[in-house]
Amino acid sequence: MKFIIAKDYEEMSRLAADVIASVMNEKPDCVLGLATGTTPIGLYQDLVKDYEEGKLDFSQVTSYNLDEYRGLDPKHPQSYRYFMQDNLFDHVNINPENTHVPDGANPDAEAACAAYEQAINEAGGVDVQLLGLGHNGHIGFNEPCDVFPKETHLVKLTESTIQANSRLFDSIDEVPREAYTMGVGTIMHAKKILVVANGAGKAQIVHDAFFGEVTPQVPASVLQFHPDVTVIVDAEAGSLCK
Ligand code: F6R
């Protein structure tokens, strides 16, 4: 595992964008695994800047996002599809048909999840998977549990995640209670994994996930077993990892 402590959010974002850019430059038709959330916004801005400066070409890139709320229209401003359009896809030359987010509008969970898993496999798997880190160690919507979930599946969100996400909705009642997410197994199949985390609020979980016991109670801890993981945190999030 490569563990990098950047001086601030800007440096964390730039270094992380460089990891993705180097995969794209080496393999122009690469498959990117993407995340939403507040952490990767700066990194997406850097990728857009690189594209505008002619340093990056998304024309042959395919992407698969980690997760999506179930029952939320893709046009809803809090849907993860909307987030991706707004923060990345609408600003670069990626072919819209090559961008994939689990189909939250499909009520048939089994069909939606199986189709997503199959599509990732048929695309040849993910070349680099970007991950943010939940305060409880979740990756995607894989919450602390007794057994690592393997494949894309339906999850019931925990109270703490509903609370955390409610800041983005008008009221807590509007926060969806369920989501579709890649499984921990799906994530672990990515050839390369890139984790970003920032802020003092993430310091404890960054320490526990990457330097603590590997346990499904801290889903991100399983990444310690992946052969090619880069973790990039800002100084605050890395403050307990010396
Ligand atoms: C987002 C996702 C989540 C977030 C995590 C951290 O697609 O899968 O696991 O990465 O909740 O979110 P932020 O970056 O908002 O702290």
mmCIF file of C-alpha atoms in Angstrom, residues 121-217:
data_model
loop_
_atom_site.group_PDB
_atom_site.id
_atom_site.type_symbol
_atom_site.label_atom_id
_atom_site.label_comp_id
_atom_site.label_asym_id
_atom_site.label_seq_id
_atom_site.Cartn_x
_atom_site.Cartn_y
_atom_site.Cartn_z
ATOM 1 C CA ASN A 121 -17.067 -7.983 -16.138
ATOM 2 C CA GLU A 122 -17.830 -7.685 -19.856
ATOM 3 C CA ALA A 123 -15.934 -4.391 -19.950
ATOM 4 C CA GLY A 124 -12.881 -6.315 -18.739
ATOM 5 C CA GLY A 125 -13.020 -5.089 -15.135
ATOM 6 C CA VAL A 126 -12.072 -1.750 -13.611
ATOM 7 C CA ASP A 127 -8.543 -0.438 -14.225
ATOM 8 C CA VAL A 128 -8.553 2.116 -11.414
ATOM 9 C CA GLN A 129 -11.242 2.380 -8.743
ATOM 10 C CA LEU A 130 -11.584 5.692 -6.937
ATOM 11 C CA LEU A 131 -12.973 5.498 -3.388
ATOM 12 C CA GLY A 132 -13.957 7.964 -0.689
ATOM 13 C CA LEU A 133 -14.152 6.800 2.903
ATOM 14 C CA GLY A 134 -17.229 6.944 5.134
ATOM 15 C CA HIS A 135 -16.807 7.980 8.775
ATOM 16 C CA ASN A 136 -17.693 4.409 9.746
ATOM 17 C CA GLY A 137 -15.286 2.914 7.202
ATOM 18 C CA HIS A 138 -17.853 2.296 4.497
ATOM 19 C CA ILE A 139 -16.744 2.100 0.868
ATOM 20 C CA GLY A 140 -19.433 2.551 -1.737
ATOM 21 C CA PHE A 141 -22.516 1.863 0.373
ATOM 22 C CA ASN A 142 -20.923 -1.207 1.989
ATOM 23 C CA GLU A 143 -21.649 -0.477 5.630
ATOM 24 C CA PRO A 144 -20.047 -2.189 8.652
ATOM 25 C CA CYS A 145 -21.378 -5.747 8.834
ATOM 26 C CA ASP A 146 -20.419 -9.329 9.712
ATOM 27 C CA VAL A 147 -19.384 -10.565 6.260
ATOM 28 C CA PHE A 148 -17.887 -8.594 3.359
ATOM 29 C CA PRO A 149 -20.586 -8.402 0.647
ATOM 30 C CA LYS A 150 -19.214 -9.761 -2.623
ATOM 31 C CA GLU A 151 -21.157 -8.400 -5.576
ATOM 32 C CA THR A 152 -23.334 -5.455 -6.542
ATOM 33 C CA HIS A 153 -26.341 -5.566 -4.230
ATOM 34 C CA LEU A 154 -29.217 -3.711 -2.603
ATOM 35 C CA VAL A 155 -28.417 -2.095 0.755
ATOM 36 C CA LYS A 156 -30.537 -0.564 3.460
ATOM 37 C CA LEU A 157 -28.697 2.564 4.593
ATOM 38 C CA THR A 158 -27.756 2.843 8.249
ATOM 39 C CA GLU A 159 -29.134 5.663 10.410
ATOM 40 C CA SER A 160 -25.670 7.283 10.549
ATOM 41 C CA THR A 161 -25.366 7.362 6.749
ATOM 42 C CA ILE A 162 -28.937 8.698 6.395
ATOM 43 C CA GLN A 163 -28.065 11.401 8.923
ATOM 44 C CA ALA A 164 -24.773 12.242 7.173
ATOM 45 C CA ASN A 165 -26.436 12.440 3.746
ATOM 46 C CA SER A 166 -29.416 14.463 4.980
ATOM 47 C CA ARG A 167 -27.292 17.633 4.758
ATOM 48 C CA LEU A 168 -27.748 17.416 1.004
ATOM 49 C CA PHE A 169 -31.557 17.057 1.028
ATOM 50 C CA ASP A 170 -34.272 19.533 2.056
ATOM 51 C CA SER A 171 -35.298 17.243 4.911
ATOM 52 C CA ILE A 172 -34.172 13.928 6.373
ATOM 53 C CA ASP A 173 -37.453 12.343 5.220
ATOM 54 C CA GLU A 174 -36.373 12.869 1.611
ATOM 55 C CA VAL A 175 -33.169 10.842 1.979
ATOM 56 C CA PRO A 176 -33.644 7.492 0.237
ATOM 57 C CA ARG A 177 -33.419 4.516 2.606
ATOM 58 C CA GLU A 178 -31.941 2.108 0.072
ATOM 59 C CA ALA A 179 -29.218 2.063 -2.541
ATOM 60 C CA TYR A 180 -27.517 -0.188 -5.064
ATOM 61 C CA THR A 181 -23.783 -0.546 -4.555
ATOM 62 C CA MET A 182 -20.847 -2.461 -5.947
ATOM 63 C CA GLY A 183 -19.875 -5.129 -3.421
ATOM 64 C CA VAL A 184 -16.570 -5.247 -1.579
ATOM 65 C CA GLY A 185 -15.665 -8.151 -3.907
ATOM 66 C CA THR A 186 -16.457 -6.022 -6.978
ATOM 67 C CA ILE A 187 -14.225 -3.259 -5.598
ATOM 68 C CA MET A 188 -11.398 -5.668 -4.727
ATOM 69 C CA HIS A 189 -11.374 -6.954 -8.343
ATOM 70 C CA ALA A 190 -10.229 -3.541 -9.616
ATOM 71 C CA LYS A 191 -6.655 -3.676 -10.867
ATOM 72 C CA LYS A 192 -5.719 -0.532 -8.975
ATOM 73 C CA ILE A 193 -7.438 1.256 -6.093
ATOM 74 C CA LEU A 194 -7.147 4.929 -5.180
ATOM 75 C CA VAL A 195 -8.577 6.156 -1.865
ATOM 76 C CA VAL A 196 -8.958 9.821 -0.950
ATOM 77 C CA ALA A 197 -9.923 11.307 2.424
ATOM 78 C CA ASN A 198 -9.641 14.768 3.917
ATOM 79 C CA GLY A 199 -10.454 16.679 7.085
ATOM 80 C CA ALA A 200 -9.980 16.039 10.795
ATOM 81 C CA GLY A 201 -13.279 14.156 10.966
ATOM 82 C CA LYS A 202 -11.736 11.327 8.903
ATOM 83 C CA ALA A 203 -8.495 11.020 10.948
ATOM 84 C CA GLN A 204 -9.644 8.163 13.189
ATOM 85 C CA ILE A 205 -11.195 6.087 10.417
ATOM 86 C CA VAL A 206 -8.178 6.598 8.140
ATOM 87 C CA HIS A 207 -6.004 5.207 10.928
ATOM 88 C CA ASP A 208 -8.341 2.292 11.703
ATOM 89 C CA ALA A 209 -8.959 1.345 8.074
ATOM 90 C CA PHE A 210 -5.351 1.289 6.911
ATOM 91 C CA PHE A 211 -3.391 0.537 10.087
ATOM 92 C CA GLY A 212 -5.952 -1.370 12.184
ATOM 93 C CA GLU A 213 -7.417 -4.862 12.119
ATOM 94 C CA VAL A 214 -8.936 -6.128 8.862
ATOM 95 C CA THR A 215 -12.608 -6.686 9.656
ATOM 96 C CA PRO A 216 -15.971 -6.312 7.887
ATOM 97 C CA GLN A 217 -16.870 -3.988 10.776
#
